[in-house]
PDB file of C-alpha atoms and ligand atoms in Angstrom:
ATOM      1  CA  MET A   1      40.002  68.418-105.089  1.00 55.00           C
ATOM      2  CA  ASN A   2      38.318  70.194-102.160  1.00 67.00           C
ATOM      3  CA  ALA A   3      38.673  68.904 -98.630  1.00 72.00           C
ATOM      4  CA  ALA A   4      35.948  66.340 -97.851  1.00 74.00           C
ATOM      5  CA  ALA A   5      33.842  66.106 -94.709  1.00 77.00           C
ATOM      6  CA  PRO A   6      35.594  63.980 -92.080  1.00 79.00           C
ATOM      7  CA  ALA A   7      34.711  60.306 -92.210  1.00 77.00           C
ATOM      8  CA  PRO A   8      32.315  59.372 -89.378  1.00 88.00           C
ATOM      9  CA  ALA A   9      34.295  57.708 -86.565  1.00 91.00           C
ATOM     10  CA  ALA A  10      31.643  55.013 -86.014  1.00 93.00           C
ATOM     11  CA  ILE A  11      31.814  53.887 -89.650  1.00 93.00           C
ATOM     12  CA  LEU A  12      35.617  53.852 -89.600  1.00 94.00           C
ATOM     13  CA  ASP A  13      35.452  51.735 -86.505  1.00 94.00           C
ATOM     14  CA  ARG A  14      33.171  49.240 -88.218  1.00 95.00           C
ATOM     15  CA  ILE A  15      35.452  49.160 -91.268  1.00 95.00           C
ATOM     16  CA  ARG A  16      38.389  48.394 -88.961  1.00 95.00           C
ATOM     17  CA  ARG A  17      36.475  45.514 -87.364  1.00 96.00           C
ATOM     18  CA  HIS A  18      35.576  44.120 -90.791  1.00 96.00           C
ATOM     19  CA  LEU A  19      39.226  44.264 -91.790  1.00 96.00           C
ATOM     20  CA  VAL A  20      40.258  42.458 -88.604  1.00 96.00           C
ATOM     21  CA  ALA A  21      37.669  39.742 -89.224  1.00 97.00           C
ATOM     22  CA  LEU A  22      38.798  39.432 -92.842  1.00 95.00           C
ATOM     23  CA  LYS A  23      42.444  39.213 -91.714  1.00 94.00           C
ATOM     24  CA  MET A  24      43.608  42.195 -93.734  1.00 94.00           C
ATOM     25  CA  PRO A  25      46.390  43.640 -91.545  1.00 92.00           C
ATOM     26  CA  THR A  26      47.974  45.822 -94.233  1.00 92.00           C
ATOM     27  CA  ALA A  27      44.650  47.441 -95.035  1.00 94.00           C
ATOM     28  CA  ILE A  28      44.093  48.190 -91.334  1.00 95.00           C
ATOM     29  CA  GLU A  29      47.522  49.757 -91.156  1.00 95.00           C
ATOM     30  CA  ARG A  30      46.934  51.933 -94.226  1.00 95.00           C
ATOM     31  CA  LEU A  31      43.338  52.928 -93.465  1.00 96.00           C
ATOM     32  CA  ASP A  32      44.063  56.021 -91.343  1.00 95.00           C
ATOM     33  CA  GLY A  33      46.599  57.419 -93.797  1.00 96.00           C
ATOM     34  CA  LEU A  34      44.257  56.938 -96.740  1.00 96.00           C
ATOM     35  CA  VAL A  35      41.304  58.441 -94.850  1.00 95.00           C
ATOM     36  CA  GLN A  36      43.483  61.432 -94.055  1.00 95.00           C
ATOM     37  CA  ARG A  37      44.375  61.876 -97.717  1.00 96.00           C
ATOM     38  CA  PHE A  38      40.681  61.623 -98.583  1.00 94.00           C
ATOM     39  CA  GLU A  39      39.782  64.267 -95.981  1.00 93.00           C
ATOM     40  CA  GLN A  40      42.467  66.546 -97.385  1.00 95.00           C
ATOM     41  CA  GLY A  41      40.918  66.141-100.815  1.00 95.00           C
ATOM     42  CA  GLN A  42      43.937  64.328-102.312  1.00 97.00           C
ATOM     43  CA  ILE A  43      42.000  61.193-103.273  1.00 96.00           C
ATOM     44  CA  ASN A  44      38.342  60.388-103.866  1.00 95.00           C
ATOM     45  CA  PRO A  45      36.463  57.535-102.141  1.00 93.00           C
ATOM     46  CA  TYR A  46      37.002  55.201-105.088  1.00 97.00           C
ATOM     47  CA  GLU A  47      40.726  55.765-104.959  1.00 97.00           C
ATOM     48  CA  LEU A  48      40.706  55.228-101.203  1.00 96.00           C
ATOM     49  CA  LEU A  49      38.994  51.883-101.598  1.00 96.00           C
ATOM     50  CA  GLU A  50      41.179  50.842-104.532  1.00 97.00           C
ATOM     51  CA  GLN A  51      44.439  51.691-102.775  1.00 96.00           C
ATOM     52  CA  LEU A  52      43.360  49.964 -99.579  1.00 96.00           C
ATOM     53  CA  LEU A  53      42.645  46.739-101.486  1.00 96.00           C
ATOM     54  CA  ALA A  54      45.715  47.050-103.716  1.00 96.00           C
ATOM     55  CA  GLU A  55      48.116  47.294-100.781  1.00 93.00           C
ATOM     56  CA  GLU A  56      46.634  44.275 -99.063  1.00 94.00           C
ATOM     57  CA  ARG A  57      46.677  42.304-102.281  1.00 94.00           C
ATOM     58  CA  HIS A  58      50.245  43.285-103.070  1.00 94.00           C
ATOM     59  CA  LEU A  59      51.456  42.115 -99.673  1.00 93.00           C
ATOM     60  CA  ARG A  60      49.575  38.823 -99.939  1.00 93.00           C
ATOM     61  CA  GLU A  61      50.954  38.232-103.395  1.00 94.00           C
ATOM     62  CA  ASN A  62      54.513  38.825-102.188  1.00 93.00           C
ATOM     63  CA  ARG A  63      53.984  36.462 -99.292  1.00 94.00           C
ATOM     64  CA  ARG A  64      52.543  33.788-101.578  1.00 95.00           C
ATOM     65  CA  VAL A  65      55.475  34.042-103.979  1.00 96.00           C
ATOM     66  CA  LYS A  66      57.954  33.863-101.085  1.00 96.00           C
ATOM     67  CA  MET A  67      56.332  30.696 -99.734  1.00 97.00           C
ATOM     68  CA  ALA A  68      56.054  29.122-103.173  1.00 97.00           C
ATOM     69  CA  LEU A  69      59.742  29.829-103.861  1.00 97.00           C
ATOM     70  CA  LEU A  70      60.646  28.007-100.645  1.00 97.00           C
ATOM     71  CA  THR A  71      58.436  25.068-101.603  1.00 97.00           C
ATOM     72  CA  ALA A  72      60.006  25.055-105.065  1.00 97.00           C
ATOM     73  CA  ARG A  73      63.463  25.170-103.434  1.00 97.00           C
ATOM     74  CA  LEU A  74      64.266  28.231-105.503  1.00 97.00           C
ATOM     75  CA  THR A  75      66.218  29.825-102.702  1.00 91.00           C
ATOM     76  CA  THR A  76      68.821  31.784-104.663  1.00 92.00           C
ATOM     77  CA  LEU A  77      67.099  34.693-106.297  1.00 90.00           C
ATOM     78  CA  LYS A  78      67.982  34.972-109.980  1.00 97.00           C
ATOM     79  CA  THR A  79      65.870  37.041-112.325  1.00 97.00           C
ATOM     80  CA  LEU A  80      65.713  37.731-116.032  1.00 97.00           C
ATOM     81  CA  GLU A  81      66.122  41.429-115.223  1.00 97.00           C
ATOM     82  CA  SER A  82      69.447  40.746-113.528  1.00 96.00           C
ATOM     83  CA  PHE A  83      70.759  38.676-116.440  1.00 97.00           C
ATOM     84  CA  ASP A  84      73.247  40.596-118.565  1.00 96.00           C
ATOM     85  CA  PHE A  85      72.502  39.449-122.107  1.00 96.00           C
ATOM     86  CA  SER A  86      75.287  41.598-123.521  1.00 94.00           C
ATOM     87  CA  PHE A  87      77.775  39.328-121.742  1.00 94.00           C
ATOM     88  CA  GLN A  88      76.428  36.285-123.587  1.00 94.00           C
ATOM     89  CA  PRO A  89      76.031  37.297-127.270  1.00 92.00           C
ATOM     90  CA  SER A  90      75.343  33.712-128.414  1.00 91.00           C
ATOM     91  CA  LEU A  91      72.073  33.862-126.500  1.00 95.00           C
ATOM     92  CA  ASP A  92      69.003  35.170-128.292  1.00 95.00           C
ATOM     93  CA  ARG A  93      67.489  37.543-125.719  1.00 96.00           C
ATOM     94  CA  ASN A  94      64.063  37.550-127.390  1.00 97.00           C
ATOM     95  CA  ARG A  95      63.979  33.788-127.412  1.00 97.00           C
ATOM     96  CA  ILE A  96      64.613  33.701-123.644  1.00 98.00           C
ATOM     97  CA  LEU A  97      62.057  36.448-123.018  1.00 97.00           C
ATOM     98  CA  SER A  98      59.491  34.533-125.042  1.00 97.00           C
ATOM     99  CA  LEU A  99      60.181  31.447-122.907  1.00 98.00           C
ATOM    100  CA  ALA A 100      59.267  33.656-119.934  1.00 98.00           C
ATOM    101  CA  GLN A 101      55.732  33.798-121.388  1.00 98.00           C
ATOM    102  CA  LEU A 102      55.622  30.185-120.151  1.00 98.00           C
ATOM    103  CA  GLN A 103      53.754  28.574-123.035  1.00 98.00           C
ATOM    104  CA  PHE A 104      56.346  25.797-122.770  1.00 98.00           C
ATOM    105  CA  ILE A 105      54.707  24.792-119.486  1.00 98.00           C
ATOM    106  CA  GLU A 106      51.280  24.529-121.111  1.00 96.00           C
ATOM    107  CA  ARG A 107      52.839  22.532-123.955  1.00 96.00           C
ATOM    108  CA  ARG A 108      54.748  20.342-121.483  1.00 96.00           C
ATOM    109  CA  GLU A 109      57.973  20.887-123.331  1.00 97.00           C
ATOM    110  CA  VAL A 110      61.541  20.243-122.251  1.00 97.00           C
ATOM    111  CA  ILE A 111      64.047  23.107-122.247  1.00 98.00           C
ATOM    112  CA  HIS A 112      67.718  22.148-122.352  1.00 98.00           C
ATOM    113  CA  PHE A 113      70.267  24.772-121.371  1.00 98.00           C
ATOM    114  CA  LEU A 114      73.648  23.554-122.571  1.00 97.00           C
ATOM    115  CA  GLY A 115      77.003  25.213-122.142  1.00 94.00           C
ATOM    116  CA  PRO A 116      80.280  25.399-120.240  1.00 93.00           C
ATOM    117  CA  PRO A 117      80.326  26.248-116.522  1.00 93.00           C
ATOM    118  CA  GLY A 118      79.445  29.797-115.502  1.00 94.00           C
ATOM    119  CA  THR A 119      77.542  30.715-118.651  1.00 95.00           C
ATOM    120  CA  GLY A 120      74.261  31.322-116.840  1.00 96.00           C
ATOM    121  CA  LYS A 121      72.449  28.017-117.335  1.00 97.00           C
ATOM    122  CA  SER A 122      71.307  27.745-113.711  1.00 97.00           C
ATOM    123  CA  HIS A 123      70.577  31.479-113.586  1.00 98.00           C
ATOM    124  CA  LEU A 124      68.209  31.268-116.556  1.00 98.00           C
ATOM    125  CA  ALA A 125      66.585  28.064-115.309  1.00 98.00           C
ATOM    126  CA  ILE A 126      65.927  29.645-111.895  1.00 98.00           C
ATOM    127  CA  ALA A 127      64.700  32.891-113.466  1.00 98.00           C
ATOM    128  CA  LEU A 128      62.154  30.978-115.582  1.00 98.00           C
ATOM    129  CA  GLY A 129      61.154  29.044-112.449  1.00 98.00           C
ATOM    130  CA  LEU A 130      60.533  32.348-110.694  1.00 97.00           C
ATOM    131  CA  GLU A 131      58.318  33.571-113.552  1.00 98.00           C
ATOM    132  CA  ALA A 132      56.314  30.346-113.293  1.00 98.00           C
ATOM    133  CA  VAL A 133      55.944  30.693-109.500  1.00 97.00           C
ATOM    134  CA  LYS A 134      54.746  34.273-109.926  1.00 96.00           C
ATOM    135  CA  VAL A 135      51.805  33.147-112.056  1.00 96.00           C
ATOM    136  CA  GLY A 136      50.947  30.386-109.609  1.00 96.00           C
ATOM    137  CA  LYS A 137      52.505  27.347-111.302  1.00 97.00           C
ATOM    138  CA  SER A 138      53.929  24.636-109.085  1.00 97.00           C
ATOM    139  CA  VAL A 139      57.674  24.387-109.556  1.00 98.00           C
ATOM    140  CA  TYR A 140      60.420  22.222-108.065  1.00 98.00           C
ATOM    141  CA  PHE A 141      64.149  22.771-108.406  1.00 98.00           C
ATOM    142  CA  THR A 142      66.751  20.086-107.838  1.00 98.00           C
ATOM    143  CA  SER A 143      70.099  18.921-109.175  1.00 97.00           C
ATOM    144  CA  LEU A 144      70.369  15.562-110.913  1.00 97.00           C
ATOM    145  CA  GLY A 145      72.581  14.308-108.074  1.00 95.00           C
ATOM    146  CA  GLU A 146      70.062  15.264-105.382  1.00 96.00           C
ATOM    147  CA  LEU A 147      67.192  13.904-107.421  1.00 97.00           C
ATOM    148  CA  VAL A 148      68.832  10.519-107.906  1.00 96.00           C
ATOM    149  CA  SER A 149      69.851  10.304-104.220  1.00 96.00           C
ATOM    150  CA  ALA A 150      66.300  11.085-103.176  1.00 97.00           C
ATOM    151  CA  LEU A 151      64.909   8.465-105.559  1.00 97.00           C
ATOM    152  CA  ALA A 152      67.442   5.870-104.366  1.00 97.00           C
ATOM    153  CA  LYS A 153      66.556   6.577-100.732  1.00 97.00           C
ATOM    154  CA  ALA A 154      62.851   6.302-101.538  1.00 98.00           C
ATOM    155  CA  GLU A 155      63.470   3.004-103.309  1.00 97.00           C
ATOM    156  CA  ARG A 156      65.316   1.601-100.274  1.00 97.00           C
ATOM    157  CA  GLU A 157      62.399   2.652 -98.104  1.00 97.00           C
ATOM    158  CA  GLY A 158      59.781   1.190-100.441  1.00 97.00           C
ATOM    159  CA  GLN A 159      58.519   4.700-101.274  1.00 97.00           C
ATOM    160  CA  LEU A 160      59.713   5.022-104.860  1.00 97.00           C
ATOM    161  CA  ARG A 161      56.284   5.278-106.420  1.00 96.00           C
ATOM    162  CA  GLU A 162      55.250   8.076-104.020  1.00 96.00           C
ATOM    163  CA  ARG A 163      58.504   9.934-104.568  1.00 97.00           C
ATOM    164  CA  ILE A 164      58.155   9.767-108.349  1.00 97.00           C
ATOM    165  CA  ARG A 165      54.599  10.981-107.993  1.00 95.00           C
ATOM    166  CA  PHE A 166      55.866  13.899-105.904  1.00 94.00           C
ATOM    167  CA  TYR A 167      58.314  14.991-108.619  1.00 95.00           C
ATOM    168  CA  ALA A 168      55.850  14.300-111.385  1.00 92.00           C
ATOM    169  CA  ARG A 169      53.056  16.459-110.003  1.00 93.00           C
ATOM    170  CA  ASN A 170      54.833  19.810-110.393  1.00 96.00           C
ATOM    171  CA  ALA A 171      53.904  21.768-113.501  1.00 97.00           C
ATOM    172  CA  LEU A 172      57.599  22.527-113.960  1.00 98.00           C
ATOM    173  CA  LEU A 173      60.505  20.428-112.730  1.00 98.00           C
ATOM    174  CA  ILE A 174      63.981  21.961-113.033  1.00 98.00           C
ATOM    175  CA  ILE A 175      66.861  19.500-112.992  1.00 98.00           C
ATOM    176  CA  ASP A 176      70.190  21.258-112.746  1.00 98.00           C
ATOM    177  CA  GLU A 177      73.720  20.010-113.326  1.00 96.00           C
ATOM    178  CA  ILE A 178      73.358  16.996-115.551  1.00 97.00           C
ATOM    179  CA  GLY A 179      76.817  15.653-116.208  1.00 93.00           C
ATOM    180  CA  TYR A 180      78.906  17.371-113.538  1.00 87.00           C
ATOM    181  CA  LEU A 181      79.193  14.406-111.217  1.00 85.00           C
ATOM    182  CA  PRO A 182      79.153  10.680-111.956  1.00 84.00           C
ATOM    183  CA  LEU A 183      75.794   9.128-111.147  1.00 88.00           C
ATOM    184  CA  GLN A 184      75.520   6.571-108.389  1.00 85.00           C
ATOM    185  CA  SER A 185      74.919   3.036-109.522  1.00 85.00           C
ATOM    186  CA  GLY A 186      71.285   2.482-110.495  1.00 91.00           C
ATOM    187  CA  GLY A 187      70.855   6.247-110.861  1.00 94.00           C
ATOM    188  CA  ALA A 188      70.231   6.184-114.596  1.00 95.00           C
ATOM    189  CA  ASN A 189      67.463   3.672-114.128  1.00 95.00           C
ATOM    190  CA  LEU A 190      65.774   5.736-111.420  1.00 96.00           C
ATOM    191  CA  PHE A 191      66.054   8.897-113.513  1.00 97.00           C
ATOM    192  CA  PHE A 192      64.543   7.056-116.457  1.00 96.00           C
ATOM    193  CA  GLN A 193      61.536   6.040-114.362  1.00 96.00           C
ATOM    194  CA  LEU A 194      60.970   9.664-113.372  1.00 97.00           C
ATOM    195  CA  VAL A 195      61.343  10.968-116.931  1.00 96.00           C
ATOM    196  CA  ASN A 196      58.905   8.340-118.099  1.00 94.00           C
ATOM    197  CA  ALA A 197      56.395   9.338-115.428  1.00 94.00           C
ATOM    198  CA  ARG A 198      56.591  12.982-116.517  1.00 93.00           C
ATOM    199  CA  TYR A 199      56.811  12.380-120.265  1.00 89.00           C
ATOM    200  CA  GLU A 200      54.183  14.577-121.982  1.00 87.00           C
ATOM    201  CA  ARG A 201      52.646  15.241-118.557  1.00 92.00           C
ATOM    202  CA  GLY A 202      54.757  18.106-117.290  1.00 95.00           C
ATOM    203  CA  ALA A 203      57.405  20.579-118.393  1.00 97.00           C
ATOM    204  CA  LEU A 204      61.093  20.204-117.617  1.00 98.00           C
ATOM    205  CA  ILE A 205      64.110  22.464-117.647  1.00 98.00           C
ATOM    206  CA  LEU A 206      67.435  20.644-117.724  1.00 98.00           C
ATOM    207  CA  THR A 207      70.886  22.194-117.547  1.00 98.00           C
ATOM    208  CA  SER A 208      74.059  20.454-118.615  1.00 97.00           C
ATOM    209  CA  ASN A 209      77.676  21.176-119.431  1.00 95.00           C
ATOM    210  CA  ARG A 210      77.874  18.079-121.649  1.00 94.00           C
ATOM    211  CA  GLY A 211      76.571  17.417-125.117  1.00 93.00           C
ATOM    212  CA  PHE A 212      73.890  14.801-125.799  1.00 94.00           C
ATOM    213  CA  GLY A 213      76.547  12.593-127.368  1.00 93.00           C
ATOM    214  CA  GLU A 214      78.085  12.187-123.924  1.00 93.00           C
ATOM    215  CA  TRP A 215      74.919  11.007-122.194  1.00 93.00           C
ATOM    216  CA  GLY A 216      75.947   7.375-122.566  1.00 92.00           C
ATOM    217  CA  GLU A 217      78.985   8.200-120.441  1.00 91.00           C
ATOM    218  CA  ILE A 218      77.066  10.343-117.956  1.00 93.00           C
ATOM    219  CA  PHE A 219      74.461   7.675-117.369  1.00 93.00           C
ATOM    220  CA  GLY A 220      76.896   4.789-117.621  1.00 91.00           C
ATOM    221  CA  ASP A 221      74.623   2.926-120.023  1.00 89.00           C
ATOM    222  CA  PRO A 222      74.071   3.788-123.706  1.00 91.00           C
ATOM    223  CA  VAL A 223      70.716   2.002-123.856  1.00 92.00           C
ATOM    224  CA  VAL A 224      69.199   3.957-120.966  1.00 93.00           C
ATOM    225  CA  ALA A 225      70.818   7.169-122.248  1.00 93.00           C
ATOM    226  CA  SER A 226      69.261   6.650-125.652  1.00 94.00           C
ATOM    227  CA  ALA A 227      65.836   5.942-124.145  1.00 94.00           C
ATOM    228  CA  LEU A 228      66.182   9.073-121.982  1.00 96.00           C
ATOM    229  CA  LEU A 229      67.143  11.242-124.946  1.00 95.00           C
ATOM    230  CA  ASP A 230      64.295   9.801-126.970  1.00 93.00           C
ATOM    231  CA  ARG A 231      61.847  11.249-124.457  1.00 94.00           C
ATOM    232  CA  LEU A 232      63.785  14.360-123.542  1.00 96.00           C
ATOM    233  CA  LEU A 233      64.360  15.529-127.115  1.00 95.00           C
ATOM    234  CA  HIS A 234      60.773  14.989-128.231  1.00 92.00           C
ATOM    235  CA  HIS A 235      58.997  18.374-127.716  1.00 93.00           C
ATOM    236  CA  ALA A 236      62.324  19.974-126.813  1.00 96.00           C
ATOM    237  CA  ILE A 237      63.789  23.456-126.936  1.00 97.00           C
ATOM    238  CA  VAL A 238      67.578  23.343-126.986  1.00 97.00           C
ATOM    239  CA  ILE A 239      69.457  26.471-126.000  1.00 97.00           C
ATOM    240  CA  ALA A 240      73.193  26.160-126.362  1.00 95.00           C
ATOM    241  CA  ILE A 241      75.265  28.905-124.777  1.00 94.00           C
ATOM    242  CA  GLU A 242      78.689  29.238-126.321  1.00 90.00           C
ATOM    243  CA  GLY A 243      80.300  31.863-124.194  1.00 83.00           C
ATOM    244  CA  ASN A 244      82.677  32.636-121.395  1.00 86.00           C
ATOM    245  CA  SER A 245      82.121  32.075-117.723  1.00 87.00           C
ATOM    246  CA  TYR A 246      80.483  35.007-115.976  1.00 86.00           C
ATOM    247  CA  ARG A 247      82.079  33.833-112.754  1.00 81.00           C
ATOM    248  CA  LEU A 248      85.538  34.195-114.322  1.00 77.00           C
ATOM    249  CA  ARG A 249      84.832  37.450-116.137  1.00 77.00           C
ATOM    250  CA  GLU A 250      87.300  39.408-114.063  1.00 71.00           C
ATOM    251  CA  HIS A 251      89.942  36.691-113.855  1.00 69.00           C
ATOM    252  CA  ALA A 252      89.590  34.857-117.146  1.00 62.00           C
ATOM    253  CA  GLU A 253      93.243  35.449-118.022  1.00 66.00           C
ATOM    254  CA  LEU A 254      94.261  33.299-115.031  1.00 67.00           C
ATOM    255  CA  VAL A 255      92.540  30.214-116.457  1.00 68.00           C
ATOM    256  CA  PRO A 256      94.180  28.555-119.477  1.00 65.00           C
ATOM    257  CA  GLU A 257      92.063  28.764-122.643  1.00 65.00           C
ATOM    258  CA  PRO A 258      91.237  25.041-123.055  1.00 63.00           C
ATOM    259  CA  LEU A 259      89.903  24.953-119.496  1.00 63.00           C
ATOM    260  CA  ARG A 260      87.967  28.185-119.921  1.00 59.00           C
ATOM    261  CA  THR A 261      85.849  27.094-122.853  1.00 55.00           C
ATOM    262  CA  ALA A 262      85.811  23.314-122.687  1.00 53.00           C
ATOM    263  CA  ALA A 263      83.017  21.539-120.902  1.00 47.00           C
ATOM    264  CA  LEU A 264      84.150  20.046-117.646  1.00 44.00           C
ATOM    265  CA  ARG A 265      85.466  16.548-118.289  1.00 42.00           C
ATOM    266  CA  LEU A 266      85.753  14.233-115.371  1.00 36.00           C
ATOM    267  CA  PRO A 267      88.149  11.295-115.272  1.00 37.00           C
ATOM    268  CA  GLN A 268      86.303   8.453-116.903  1.00 38.00           C
ATOM    269  CA  LYS A 269      85.514   5.349-114.947  1.00 39.00           C
ATOM    270  CA  ALA A 270      85.229   2.046-116.713  1.00 39.00           C
ATOM    271  CA  PRO A 271      81.565   1.725-117.714  1.00 39.00           C
ATOM    272  CA  GLU A 272      79.612  -0.218-115.141  1.00 42.00           C
ATOM    273  CA  PRO A 273      77.385  -3.114-116.121  1.00 42.00           C
ATOM    274  CA  PRO A 274      73.704  -2.110-116.256  1.00 42.00           C
ATOM    275  CA  PRO A 275      72.401  -2.002-112.683  1.00 44.00           C
ATOM    276  CA  LYS A 276      70.193  -4.864-111.553  1.00 43.00           C
ATOM    277  CA  ARG A 277      66.707  -3.603-110.859  1.00 43.00           C
ATOM    278  CA  ARG A 278      65.086  -4.422-107.602  1.00 46.00           C
ATOM    279  CA  GLY A 279      61.383  -4.246-106.866  1.00 44.00           C
ATOM    280  CA  ARG A 280      58.454  -4.554-109.169  1.00 47.00           C
ATOM    281  CA  PRO A 281      58.862  -5.146-112.917  1.00 43.00           C
ATOM    282  CA  ARG A 282      59.131  -2.132-115.198  1.00 43.00           C
ATOM    283  CA  LYS A 283      55.877  -0.917-116.665  1.00 42.00           C
ATOM    284  CA  HIS A 284      57.470   0.504-119.809  1.00 41.00           C
ATOM    285  CA  PRO A 285      60.283  -1.755-120.945  1.00 39.00           C
ATOM    286  CA  LEU A 286      63.409  -0.017-122.219  1.00 37.00           C
ATOM    287  CA  PRO A 287      63.654  -0.097-125.992  1.00 36.00           C
ATOM    288  CA  THR A 288      66.753  -1.912-127.143  1.00 34.00           C
ATOM    289  CA  SER A 289      67.546   0.652-129.798  1.00 35.00           C
ATOM    290  CA  ALA A 290      65.749   3.914-129.420  1.00 36.00           C
ATOM    291  CA  PRO A 291      66.302   6.253-132.363  1.00 36.00           C
ATOM    292  CA  LEU A 292      67.404   9.755-131.444  1.00 36.00           C
ATOM    293  CA  LYS A 293      64.973  12.398-132.618  1.00 37.00           C
ATOM    294  CA  THR A 294      66.234  15.856-133.318  1.00 37.00           C
ATOM    295  CA  ALA A 295      64.899  18.792-131.391  1.00 39.00           C
ATOM    296  CA  HIS A 296      62.437  20.847-133.366  1.00 40.00           C
ATOM    297  CA  SER A 297      63.953  24.173-132.362  1.00 36.00           C
TER     298      SER A 297
HETATM  299  P1  LIG B   1      76.122  27.783-114.907  1.00 71.32           P
HETATM  300  O1  LIG B   1      74.915  27.178-114.286  1.00 71.32           O
HETATM  301  O2  LIG B   1      76.053  27.898-116.390  1.00 71.32           O
HETATM  302  O3  LIG B   1      77.399  27.122-114.460  1.00 71.32           O
HETATM  303  P2  LIG B   1      75.343  30.081-113.358  1.00 71.32           P
HETATM  304  O4  LIG B   1      74.000  30.342-113.912  1.00 71.32           O
HETATM  305  O5  LIG B   1      75.394  29.434-112.020  1.00 71.32           O
HETATM  306  O6  LIG B   1      76.251  29.283-114.397  1.00 71.32           O
HETATM  307  O7  LIG B   1      76.149  31.454-113.310  1.00 71.32           O
HETATM  308  C1  LIG B   1      77.251  31.653-112.430  1.00 71.32           C
HETATM  309  C2  LIG B   1      77.083  32.977-111.681  1.00 71.32           C
HETATM  310  O8  LIG B   1      77.181  34.050-112.587  1.00 71.32           O
HETATM  311  C3  LIG B   1      75.735  33.097-111.017  1.00 71.32           C
HETATM  312  O9  LIG B   1      75.882  33.878-109.862  1.00 71.32           O
HETATM  313  C4  LIG B   1      74.908  33.863-112.059  1.00 71.32           C
HETATM  314  O10 LIG B   1      73.891  34.631-111.457  1.00 71.32           O
HETATM  315  C5  LIG B   1      75.945  34.762-112.688  1.00 71.32           C
HETATM  316  N1  LIG B   1      75.729  34.979-114.107  1.00 71.32           N
HETATM  317  C6  LIG B   1      76.010  34.116-115.114  1.00 71.32           C
HETATM  318  N2  LIG B   1      75.777  34.669-116.316  1.00 71.32           N
HETATM  319  C7  LIG B   1      75.309  35.916-116.061  1.00 71.32           C
HETATM  320  C8  LIG B   1      74.872  36.995-116.902  1.00 71.32           C
HETATM  321  N3  LIG B   1      74.912  36.903-118.243  1.00 71.32           N
HETATM  322  N4  LIG B   1      74.431  38.128-116.291  1.00 71.32           N
HETATM  323  C9  LIG B   1      74.430  38.236-114.944  1.00 71.32           C
HETATM  324  N5  LIG B   1      74.828  37.254-114.105  1.00 71.32           N
HETATM  325  C10 LIG B   1      75.262  36.110-114.647  1.00 71.32           C
HETATM  326 MG1  LIG B   2      74.845  25.731-112.833  1.00 71.32          MG
END
């Protein structure tokens, strides 16, 4: 390309003022460099305009994603690109990559990542959350323990309905670490209310080191556990990871085999009686015997 006539200073000045008014700081910063490349014949006016807009847009997009990740509480950055599928041969890579297309959010499905500690359950859940944030979906990440504490606090403060609404309004709610720690008393009931509020209204990703058969123990009440599973296995995608801990990959020989592969088992407490509910009566009564449906994938 031949060198172009220099851009008229008065016009450049007006462009700069437009960019200031439009709050486009990156474009202002890049303008001189791009004009110079245009004058040297390296780019044409269309390319100048396109690159100016692209840089501004790119920066805004990055800023939006950063803010949305904070709001979603996705503060540790885990990506699908950084996941080593060769370390976890039981995982179907294509299946995970197709989940990253996010149709499960549109279909309001529930993804369960099951497996022993360190097998990448949280990593994959966070990575899918990141994909959802990138395309502008509202996401919230929490552990079951934190979720139940927050609901219990809200209940004490008479704010339970608002708190449930808060969790229910995200397009994707990620609930990590089901089964690691014993739930506080009344926790199963609070979790049930949330699951009910989201049922068929929003997508979920759950991670757990325990099988569904152990949910009665985890939630301290087989009736609530069965009602939970009834909802959480309807429209569900179950991904079981049967591998070794990535955390222990360099020191696996130091951990005895049964501990390496077995799901973490905590000392069992005697089952507590079902917690007494306070507050207003339940809208959806718990079924006395909810049949367990099998996941369709
Ligand atoms: P889990 O939730 O199953 O206990 P995490 O997802 O927290 O395990 O994984 C433990 C650590 O190992 C995290 O830092 C995670 O990023 C990393 N990790 C786990 N599996 C892989 C993998 N296949 N490739 C890369 N990093 C992995
Ligand atoms: Mg985890």
